[in-house]
Short mmCIF file of C-alpha atoms in Angstrom, two decimals:
data_model
loop_
_atom_site.label_atom_id
_atom_site.label_comp_id
_atom_site.label_asym_id
_atom_site.label_seq_id
_atom_site.Cartn_x
_atom_site.Cartn_y
_atom_site.Cartn_z
CA MET A 16 0.00 0.00 0.00
CA ILE A 17 1.34 3.43 -0.98
CA SER A 18 0.48 6.59 0.96
CA ILE A 19 1.38 10.19 0.22
CA ARG A 20 2.24 12.73 2.89
CA ALA A 21 3.66 16.22 3.24
CA VAL A 22 7.40 16.61 3.62
CA THR A 23 8.96 17.16 7.05
CA ALA A 24 12.32 18.48 8.25
CA GLN A 25 13.51 14.88 8.66
CA ASP A 26 13.23 14.29 4.89
CA CYS A 27 16.03 16.67 3.94
CA GLN A 28 18.62 13.91 3.46
CA GLN A 29 16.40 11.77 1.22
CA LEU A 30 15.58 14.71 -1.04
CA PHE A 31 19.31 15.44 -1.29
CA VAL A 32 19.98 11.87 -2.42
CA TRP A 33 17.25 11.98 -5.06
CA ALA A 34 18.33 15.42 -6.31
CA ASN A 35 21.86 14.08 -6.96
CA ASP A 36 20.75 10.89 -8.68
CA PRO A 37 22.71 10.76 -11.99
CA VAL A 38 19.56 10.50 -14.13
CA VAL A 39 17.93 13.43 -12.31
CA ARG A 40 21.03 15.58 -12.74
CA GLN A 41 21.26 14.67 -16.42
CA MET A 42 17.69 15.87 -17.02
CA ALA A 43 17.93 19.00 -14.84
CA ARG A 44 18.59 22.50 -16.15
CA SER A 45 21.89 22.47 -14.30
CA THR A 46 23.73 19.16 -14.46
CA ASP A 47 26.22 20.06 -11.71
CA PRO A 48 26.02 18.06 -8.45
CA ILE A 49 24.27 19.86 -5.58
CA PRO A 50 26.41 20.45 -2.47
CA TRP A 51 24.96 19.42 0.88
CA GLU A 52 25.26 22.88 2.46
CA GLY A 53 23.45 24.52 -0.45
CA HIS A 54 20.73 21.87 -0.35
CA GLN A 55 20.16 22.46 3.37
CA ARG A 56 19.68 26.20 2.84
CA TRP A 57 17.37 25.57 -0.12
CA PHE A 58 15.33 23.00 1.81
CA SER A 59 14.94 25.29 4.81
CA ARG A 60 13.59 28.08 2.61
CA ARG A 61 11.18 25.75 0.83
CA LEU A 62 9.94 24.19 4.06
CA SER A 63 8.96 27.57 5.52
CA SER A 64 7.56 29.11 2.34
CA PRO A 65 3.76 29.37 1.86
CA ASP A 66 4.45 29.20 -1.88
CA CYS A 67 6.00 25.74 -1.82
CA ARG A 68 4.42 22.34 -1.20
CA ILE A 69 6.34 19.05 -1.25
CA PHE A 70 4.75 15.61 -0.98
CA LEU A 71 6.40 12.21 -0.59
CA ALA A 72 5.16 8.78 -1.61
CA GLU A 73 5.78 6.20 1.12
CA GLY A 74 5.48 2.43 1.11
CA ALA A 75 3.73 0.40 3.80
CA ASP A 76 7.10 -0.31 5.41
CA GLY A 77 8.03 3.38 5.54
CA THR A 78 10.29 3.30 2.48
CA LEU A 79 10.26 6.61 0.63
CA LEU A 80 9.43 6.11 -3.03
CA GLY A 81 9.41 9.54 -4.68
CA GLN A 82 8.56 13.22 -4.39
CA VAL A 83 6.59 15.95 -6.11
CA ARG A 84 7.14 19.65 -5.45
CA LEU A 85 4.96 22.65 -6.31
CA ASP A 86 6.57 26.10 -6.42
CA ARG A 87 3.92 28.80 -6.72
CA GLU A 88 4.22 32.24 -8.24
CA GLY A 89 0.94 34.08 -8.32
CA TRP A 90 -1.71 31.52 -9.26
CA GLN A 91 0.68 29.32 -11.27
CA ALA A 92 2.79 26.57 -9.74
CA GLU A 93 5.72 24.76 -11.34
CA VAL A 94 5.89 20.98 -10.84
CA ASP A 95 9.07 19.08 -10.06
CA ILE A 96 8.86 15.31 -9.70
CA SER A 97 11.33 12.48 -9.16
CA VAL A 98 10.99 8.81 -8.27
CA ASP A 99 13.52 6.66 -6.47
CA PRO A 100 15.61 4.72 -9.04
CA ALA A 101 14.56 1.37 -7.55
CA GLN A 102 10.86 2.30 -7.75
CA ARG A 103 10.56 3.55 -11.32
CA GLY A 104 8.02 1.87 -13.57
CA ARG A 105 5.53 1.17 -10.76
CA GLY A 106 3.15 4.07 -11.49
CA ILE A 107 4.32 6.11 -8.51
CA GLY A 108 4.85 9.22 -10.63
CA GLY A 109 1.20 9.18 -11.69
CA LEU A 110 0.05 8.86 -8.08
CA LEU A 111 2.21 11.82 -7.08
CA LEU A 112 0.95 14.03 -9.91
CA ALA A 113 -2.67 13.17 -9.15
CA HIS A 114 -2.13 13.99 -5.48
CA ALA A 115 -0.44 17.28 -6.38
CA ALA A 116 -3.40 18.27 -8.57
CA ARG A 117 -5.84 17.59 -5.73
CA GLN A 118 -3.75 19.53 -3.24
CA ALA A 119 -3.45 22.46 -5.63
CA GLN A 120 -7.20 23.08 -5.67
CA GLY A 121 -7.86 26.50 -4.17
CA TRP A 122 -4.09 27.16 -3.91
CA ALA A 123 -3.09 27.42 -7.56
CA ALA A 124 -5.05 27.79 -10.79
CA THR A 125 -2.51 26.20 -13.14
CA LEU A 126 0.28 23.62 -12.85
CA VAL A 127 3.14 23.78 -15.35
CA SER A 128 6.27 21.77 -15.96
CA ALA A 129 9.24 21.83 -18.34
CA VAL A 130 10.66 18.42 -19.36
CA LYS A 131 14.03 18.18 -21.05
CA GLN A 132 13.97 16.99 -24.66
CA GLY A 133 14.80 13.30 -24.74
CA ASN A 134 13.24 12.53 -21.34
CA ALA A 135 10.58 10.26 -22.84
CA PRO A 136 9.40 8.69 -19.53
CA SER A 137 8.59 12.11 -18.02
CA GLN A 138 6.92 13.30 -21.22
CA HIS A 139 4.66 10.23 -21.16
CA LEU A 140 3.97 10.72 -17.44
CA PHE A 141 2.65 14.27 -17.83
CA LEU A 142 0.58 13.49 -20.91
CA SER A 143 -0.97 10.42 -19.28
CA SER A 144 -1.77 12.53 -16.19
CA GLY A 145 -3.95 14.92 -18.20
CA TYR A 146 -1.42 17.69 -18.85
CA GLN A 147 -1.63 19.62 -22.11
CA ASP A 148 1.42 19.62 -24.39
CA CYS A 149 2.25 23.30 -24.94
CA GLY A 150 5.09 22.68 -27.36
CA LEU A 151 8.87 22.51 -27.46
CA SER A 152 11.11 25.53 -26.88
CA ASP A 153 14.73 25.96 -25.82
CA GLY A 154 15.15 22.20 -25.60
CA TYR A 155 12.24 21.63 -23.21
CA HIS A 156 8.74 20.25 -23.65
CA HIS A 157 6.25 22.43 -21.77
CA TYR A 158 3.16 20.99 -20.09
CA ARG A 159 0.17 22.65 -18.45
CA LEU A 160 -2.74 21.49 -16.29
CA ASP A 161 -5.59 23.84 -15.41
CA ILE A 162 -6.97 23.12 -11.95
CA PRO A 163 -10.76 23.35 -11.60
CA VAL A 164 -12.01 25.39 -8.67
CA TYR A 165 -13.70 22.30 -7.23
CA ARG A 166 -13.37 18.65 -8.13
CA ASP A 167 -15.22 15.62 -6.83
CA ARG A 168 -17.40 17.77 -4.60
CA LEU A 169 -20.03 15.10 -4.23
CA VAL A 170 -19.60 11.38 -4.87
CA VAL A 171 -22.11 9.19 -2.98
CA ASP A 172 -22.78 5.56 -3.85
CA GLY A 173 -25.87 3.55 -2.99
CA ALA A 174 -24.41 2.00 0.14
CA ALA A 175 -23.38 5.36 1.57
CA LEU A 176 -26.79 6.84 0.72
CA LEU A 177 -28.67 4.04 2.49
CA ASP A 178 -26.37 4.35 5.48
CA PHE A 179 -27.15 8.07 5.65
CA ALA A 180 -30.90 7.37 5.50
CA ALA A 181 -30.65 4.79 8.28
CA ARG A 182 -28.64 7.10 10.53
CA ARG A 183 -31.09 9.96 9.99
CA GLY A 184 -34.16 7.73 10.46
CA LEU A 185 -35.48 8.35 6.95
CA THR A 186 -37.84 5.93 5.22
CA VAL A 187 -36.55 4.75 1.84
CA THR A 188 -39.00 3.97 -0.94
CA GLY A 189 -38.43 3.17 -4.59
CA PRO A 190 -35.74 1.17 -6.39
CA VAL A 191 -32.02 1.33 -5.60
CA PRO A 192 -30.42 1.02 -9.05
CA ASP A 193 -27.26 -1.04 -9.46
CA GLY A 194 -24.25 1.24 -9.60
CA LEU A 195 -26.15 4.18 -8.11
CA CYS A 196 -23.80 7.14 -7.70
CA ILE A 197 -24.91 10.67 -6.82
CA ARG A 198 -22.52 13.31 -8.19
CA GLY A 199 -24.45 16.53 -7.75
CA VAL A 200 -27.14 18.38 -5.84
CA GLN A 201 -29.51 20.58 -7.82
CA PRO A 202 -32.80 22.44 -7.53
CA LEU A 203 -35.89 20.48 -8.45
CA ASP A 204 -36.14 21.99 -11.93
CA ARG A 205 -32.49 21.38 -12.84
CA ALA A 206 -31.73 17.97 -11.38
CA ALA A 207 -30.67 15.00 -13.51
CA ALA A 208 -30.48 11.25 -12.90
CA ASP A 209 -27.15 11.45 -11.05
CA ASP A 210 -28.31 14.35 -8.80
CA ILE A 211 -30.06 14.54 -5.47
CA ALA A 212 -32.78 17.16 -4.92
CA PHE A 213 -35.22 17.98 -2.17
CA CYS A 214 -38.77 19.27 -2.04
CA ARG A 215 -39.80 21.31 0.98
CA PHE A 216 -43.43 21.72 -0.09
CA ASP A 217 -46.27 19.30 0.67
CA GLY A 218 -49.78 19.09 -0.78
CA GLU A 219 -50.54 19.61 -4.45
CA ALA A 220 -47.72 22.11 -4.89
CA GLY A 221 -45.19 19.58 -3.64
CA LEU A 222 -46.50 16.84 -5.93
CA ARG A 223 -46.23 19.13 -8.96
CA TYR A 224 -42.59 19.84 -8.21
CA ILE A 225 -41.81 16.17 -7.54
CA THR A 226 -43.56 14.91 -10.67
CA ALA A 227 -41.62 17.33 -12.87
CA CYS A 228 -38.25 16.62 -11.23
CA LYS A 229 -35.80 14.21 -12.91
CA ALA A 230 -33.45 13.64 -9.98
CA GLY A 231 -32.30 10.10 -9.28
CA VAL A 232 -32.73 10.65 -5.53
CA MET A 233 -35.17 13.00 -3.84
CA ILE A 234 -35.77 13.94 -0.22
CA VAL A 235 -39.48 14.65 0.06
CA PRO A 236 -42.14 15.28 2.75
CA ALA A 237 -43.28 12.08 4.42
CA SER A 238 -46.86 13.35 4.15
CA LEU A 239 -46.71 12.70 0.38
CA ALA A 240 -45.63 9.04 0.64
CA ALA A 241 -48.90 7.59 -0.67
CA ASP A 242 -49.04 9.90 -3.69
CA LEU A 243 -45.46 9.77 -4.99
CA PRO A 244 -44.98 8.85 -8.67
CA THR A 245 -43.93 5.20 -9.00
CA ASP A 246 -43.55 4.94 -12.76
CA ARG A 247 -39.92 5.96 -12.87
CA ASN A 248 -36.51 4.99 -11.52
CA THR A 249 -36.43 7.45 -8.59
CA LEU A 250 -35.36 6.70 -5.03
CA TYR A 251 -37.29 8.70 -2.42
CA LEU A 252 -36.15 9.49 1.11
CA LEU A 253 -39.18 10.41 3.23
CA ALA A 254 -38.58 13.11 5.83
CA ASP A 255 -40.58 15.32 8.15
CA ALA A 256 -38.26 18.24 7.34
CA PRO A 257 -36.66 17.73 3.89
CA ARG A 258 -34.66 20.96 4.01
CA LEU A 259 -33.07 19.90 7.29
CA GLU A 260 -32.20 16.48 5.84
CA ILE A 261 -30.56 17.89 2.71
CA LEU A 262 -28.55 20.10 5.05
CA HIS A 263 -27.29 17.02 6.92
CA PHE A 264 -26.64 15.25 3.64
CA LEU A 265 -24.41 18.07 2.43
CA ILE A 266 -22.59 18.33 5.75
CA ARG A 267 -21.69 14.67 5.48
CA PHE A 268 -20.91 14.30 1.79
CA TRP A 269 -20.11 17.67 0.19
CA HIS A 270 -16.41 18.44 -0.22
CA GLU A 271 -14.81 21.64 -1.39
CA ALA A 272 -11.13 22.38 -1.66
CA ALA A 273 -10.02 24.77 1.07
CA TRP A 274 -9.01 28.05 -0.51
CA ASP A 275 -5.72 28.87 1.14
CA ALA A 276 -4.94 32.48 0.34
CA ASP A 277 -1.74 33.27 2.18
CA SER A 278 -2.64 35.58 5.04
CA ARG A 279 0.98 36.26 5.94
CA ALA A 280 1.65 37.81 2.54
CA ASN A 281 -1.29 40.24 2.78
CA PRO A 282 0.18 43.69 3.38
CA CYS A 283 -3.23 45.04 4.42
CA ILE A 284 -3.32 43.11 7.70
CA HIS A 285 -2.15 45.40 10.48
CA PRO A 286 0.61 43.83 12.60
CA GLN A 287 -1.32 44.66 15.78
CA ALA A 288 -4.41 42.72 14.70
CA ARG A 289 -4.87 39.63 16.88
CA ILE A 290 -5.56 36.65 14.67
CA GLY A 291 -6.20 33.16 16.01
CA ALA A 292 -5.24 29.74 14.71
CA ASN A 293 -6.45 28.30 11.40
CA VAL A 294 -7.84 31.61 10.16
CA ARG A 295 -8.19 31.99 6.38
CA ILE A 296 -8.24 35.46 4.87
CA GLY A 297 -8.90 36.21 1.20
CA PRO A 298 -6.88 38.60 -0.96
CA PHE A 299 -7.33 42.37 -0.77
CA THR A 300 -8.99 42.17 2.63
CA VAL A 301 -8.03 45.00 4.99
CA ILE A 302 -7.78 44.31 8.72
CA GLY A 303 -7.08 47.14 11.13
CA PRO A 304 -5.25 47.18 14.45
CA ASP A 305 -8.31 47.10 16.70
CA VAL A 306 -9.45 43.70 15.43
CA GLU A 307 -9.62 40.34 17.20
CA ILE A 308 -10.29 37.21 15.18
CA ALA A 309 -10.78 33.91 16.99
CA ASP A 310 -9.80 30.45 15.77
CA ASN A 311 -11.18 28.81 12.62
CA VAL A 312 -12.64 31.99 11.12
CA ARG A 313 -12.96 32.27 7.32
CA ILE A 314 -12.93 35.70 5.68
CA GLY A 315 -13.37 36.23 1.95
CA SER A 316 -11.92 38.75 -0.47
CA ASN A 317 -12.20 42.55 -0.42
CA CYS A 318 -13.50 42.78 3.12
CA HIS A 319 -12.74 45.72 5.41
CA LEU A 320 -12.57 44.99 9.14
CA GLU A 321 -11.87 47.53 11.87
CA HIS A 322 -12.90 48.03 15.49
CA CYS A 323 -14.40 44.57 15.84
CA SER A 324 -14.07 41.14 17.35
CA ILE A 325 -15.12 37.96 15.56
CA GLY A 326 -15.94 34.73 17.40
CA ARG A 327 -14.62 31.31 16.49
CA ASP A 328 -15.94 29.30 13.54
CA THR A 329 -17.53 32.39 11.98
CA ILE A 330 -17.68 32.80 8.19
CA LEU A 331 -17.58 36.13 6.38
CA ALA A 332 -18.13 36.09 2.61
CA ASN A 333 -16.77 38.74 0.22
CA ASN A 334 -17.00 42.56 0.15
CA ILE A 335 -18.13 42.91 3.76
CA ALA A 336 -17.55 46.06 5.81
CA VAL A 337 -17.39 45.58 9.58
CA GLY A 338 -16.66 48.27 12.14
CA GLY A 339 -16.85 51.43 10.04
CA THR A 340 -18.45 54.62 11.27
CA GLY A 341 -22.23 54.62 11.12
CA PHE A 342 -24.62 57.32 9.91
CA GLY A 343 -24.87 59.73 12.81
CA TYR A 344 -25.04 63.50 12.47
CA GLU A 345 -26.17 66.49 14.51
CA THR A 346 -26.84 69.99 13.27
CA ASP A 347 -25.33 72.83 15.32
CA ASP A 348 -28.17 75.38 15.37
CA ALA A 349 -25.78 78.13 16.33
CA THR A 350 -23.55 77.70 13.30
CA GLY A 351 -25.65 75.63 10.95
CA ASP A 352 -22.84 73.09 10.73
CA VAL A 353 -23.72 69.42 10.26
CA LEU A 354 -21.45 67.50 12.62
CA SER A 355 -20.52 63.85 12.45
CA PHE A 356 -21.27 62.01 15.69
CA PRO A 357 -18.12 60.26 17.00
CA HIS A 358 -18.23 56.49 16.98
CA VAL A 359 -16.11 54.96 19.73
CA GLY A 360 -17.69 51.51 20.08
CA ARG A 361 -16.99 48.26 18.27
CA VAL A 362 -18.77 45.44 16.48
CA VAL A 363 -18.87 42.23 18.51
CA ILE A 364 -19.70 39.17 16.43
CA GLY A 365 -20.35 35.91 18.24
CA GLU A 366 -19.40 32.33 17.43
CA ARG A 367 -20.58 30.34 14.39
CA VAL A 368 -22.06 33.44 12.75
CA GLU A 369 -22.35 33.52 8.95
CA ILE A 370 -22.45 36.82 7.06
CA GLY A 371 -23.14 37.09 3.32
CA SER A 372 -21.50 39.23 0.68
CA SER A 373 -21.81 43.03 0.47
CA THR A 374 -23.18 43.36 3.98
CA CYS A 375 -22.32 46.27 6.27
CA LEU A 376 -22.19 46.27 10.07
CA ASP A 377 -21.50 49.68 11.63
CA ARG A 378 -19.51 50.08 14.82
CA GLY A 379 -21.30 51.35 17.86
CA SER A 380 -21.34 55.08 18.50
CA ILE A 381 -21.26 54.79 22.30
CA GLY A 382 -21.33 51.11 23.20
CA ASP A 383 -21.08 48.18 20.83
CA THR A 384 -23.00 46.73 17.92
CA VAL A 385 -23.58 43.08 18.84
CA VAL A 386 -24.41 40.00 16.76
CA GLY A 387 -25.13 36.95 18.90
CA ASP A 388 -23.92 33.39 18.48
CA ASP A 389 -25.24 31.35 15.52
CA CYS A 390 -26.87 34.31 13.74
CA LYS A 391 -27.18 33.92 9.96
CA ILE A 392 -27.05 37.14 7.95
CA ASP A 393 -27.66 37.12 4.20
CA ASN A 394 -26.16 39.21 1.39
CA LEU A 395 -26.81 42.97 1.07
CA ILE A 396 -27.83 43.64 4.67
CA HIS A 397 -27.31 46.87 6.59
CA ILE A 398 -26.99 46.65 10.37
CA ALA A 399 -26.63 50.11 11.87
CA HIS A 400 -24.71 51.26 14.92
CA ASN A 401 -25.60 49.88 18.34
CA VAL A 402 -27.95 47.18 17.08
CA ARG A 403 -28.04 44.29 19.52
CA MET A 404 -29.02 40.93 18.04
CA GLY A 405 -29.64 37.87 20.17
CA LYS A 406 -28.77 34.30 19.26
CA ARG A 407 -29.83 32.36 16.15
CA CYS A 408 -31.41 35.37 14.42
CA LYS A 409 -31.84 35.13 10.66
CA VAL A 410 -31.73 38.27 8.54
CA ILE A 411 -32.47 37.89 4.84
CA ALA A 412 -31.36 39.86 1.77
CA LEU A 413 -31.87 43.64 1.51
CA ALA A 414 -33.12 44.02 5.08
CA ILE A 415 -32.24 47.18 7.00
CA ILE A 416 -32.00 47.29 10.79
CA GLY A 417 -31.85 50.84 12.13
CA GLY A 418 -29.59 52.09 14.89
CA SER A 419 -30.02 50.87 18.47
CA CYS A 420 -32.62 48.25 17.60
CA VAL A 421 -32.81 45.19 19.84
CA ILE A 422 -33.55 41.89 18.08
CA GLY A 423 -34.48 38.93 20.29
CA ASP A 424 -33.27 35.36 20.01
CA ASP A 425 -34.55 33.33 17.03
CA ALA A 426 -36.14 36.32 15.30
CA TRP A 427 -36.71 36.09 11.53
CA ILE A 428 -36.21 39.28 9.50
CA ALA A 429 -37.51 38.65 5.96
CA PRO A 430 -36.16 40.11 2.68
CA ALA A 431 -36.44 43.85 1.95
CA SER A 432 -37.87 44.63 5.37
CA ALA A 433 -36.91 47.78 7.25
CA ILE A 434 -36.87 48.32 11.01
CA ARG A 435 -36.58 51.93 12.15
CA ASP A 436 -34.13 52.91 14.84
CA TRP A 437 -34.72 52.30 18.53
CA ARG A 438 -37.32 49.58 17.96
CA SER A 439 -37.34 46.09 19.46
CA VAL A 440 -38.28 42.80 17.85
CA GLY A 441 -39.03 40.12 20.41
CA ALA A 442 -37.72 36.59 20.60
CA GLY A 443 -39.15 34.30 17.93
CA ALA A 444 -40.90 37.15 16.13
CA VAL A 445 -41.28 37.23 12.33
CA VAL A 446 -40.90 40.45 10.34
CA GLY A 447 -42.47 39.60 6.99
CA LEU A 448 -41.42 40.28 3.42
CA GLY A 449 -41.07 44.00 2.75
CA ALA A 450 -42.47 45.01 6.14
CA VAL A 451 -41.73 48.51 7.44
CA VAL A 452 -41.52 48.30 11.21
CA THR A 453 -42.25 51.57 12.99
CA LYS A 454 -43.38 50.12 16.35
CA ASP A 455 -42.05 47.40 18.64
CA VAL A 456 -42.81 43.80 17.69
CA ALA A 457 -43.70 41.52 20.58
CA ALA A 458 -42.10 38.13 21.18
CA GLY A 459 -43.62 35.52 18.91
CA GLU A 460 -45.56 38.11 16.92
CA THR A 461 -45.70 38.12 13.10
CA VAL A 462 -45.96 41.44 11.26
CA PHE A 463 -46.39 42.31 7.57
CA GLY A 464 -47.05 45.39 5.49
CA ASN A 465 -46.22 49.09 5.42
CA PRO A 466 -46.55 50.11 8.14
CA ALA A 467 -46.12 46.67 9.66
CA ARG A 468 -49.22 45.21 11.27
CA SER A 469 -49.72 42.09 13.32
CA ARG A 470 -51.29 39.05 11.72
CA GLU A 471 -51.76 35.44 12.66
CA LYS A 472 -48.69 33.37 11.93
CA THR A 473 -49.18 30.46 9.51
CA GLU A 474 -48.74 27.02 10.99
CA HIS A 475 -45.99 26.12 8.54
CA ARG A 476 -43.84 28.59 6.65
CA TYR A 477 -43.87 26.62 3.40
CA LYS A 478 -47.60 25.89 3.21
#
């Protein structure tokens, strides 16, 4: 059995031996032997560089079989590969190149390599590994492999699917085709035979969606079990809450390459910012000195963070502004001057919060703007200064929450709604689509309209 692992400091000697192998030197740009002292300095630089990745193939007995190295410049990485002389011809080079391509996802967009003319084994290796032949120049064959943003995001066979259903307590109905393999998740109207889809609606509306859907596997309301179409090769998973079950399905089976933009190379991160472990920060994001970021936080591109703290396991998408000065002005009647109100507070974001793209959270003027644990905030949201949100609140696209509002735990703020400043929305309340809230909303109350008025809450949001 062959495994592949990242290089460690203890591998310096083995790489030195391979680098000075006569065949390797013959095919290198410089055929001169490499001195040990120079190799040590080179290896130390590579080991500490965020732009270099080295992987080793290792046999079951611990024998090292070969290496592949990626040296990145921008979004392109050059590939160097060598296999131990005693191990050549066993397919190890192909395993190393395949592993390198997987590891490059999210780290590099293109892999390139130059192979010396006459090195037929290496030429065959790159071509058989999916690299494009870019021609011969200066005595070298040039090869290129474009790395997709994501690869193999979802691959679920029948056995794994049935295991998931059993663990989640879902009833399975319909045939399980031989060789079943789910490779995608799609909306009902776009799904194909190798996709999984879900229907959240019951009643006649749900049956219309299900009948028109062509997915090979569907998670559907258990209430529709007796009426499901049976004249096709579809496997149904019956659930009380289909949307919850597709969520668990994706948590278990969906894989995306971690995008590893190098935070240390970002000149816009202030040296006094306090950044925890395993934090990922996208390019062109600006982080000021009065910022605390806890462990396992993910921040996208083009964000601007100042005067804030962010709890662990929180996710910020792209183009988000956190901690800027809010809209606060006073007119000096004596002079007629319009004066900007000083903002001296911060934005305090709890743990496991998710914030969508192009959202703005203003710092507190006096006191803090607070977002509680597990809140989910959509794209294009404005949260003004000194808003205090409880836990598990959900705020949907284009909503506006005015300054100093208090939002209770588990509140739902629907799209395009507006809540004027200094209002409260109680725990579990629902502010409906496009509502304009000018008065306080009681706990558990549902309001709609302009101005927002109370109405009886429907038993089920999707009915």
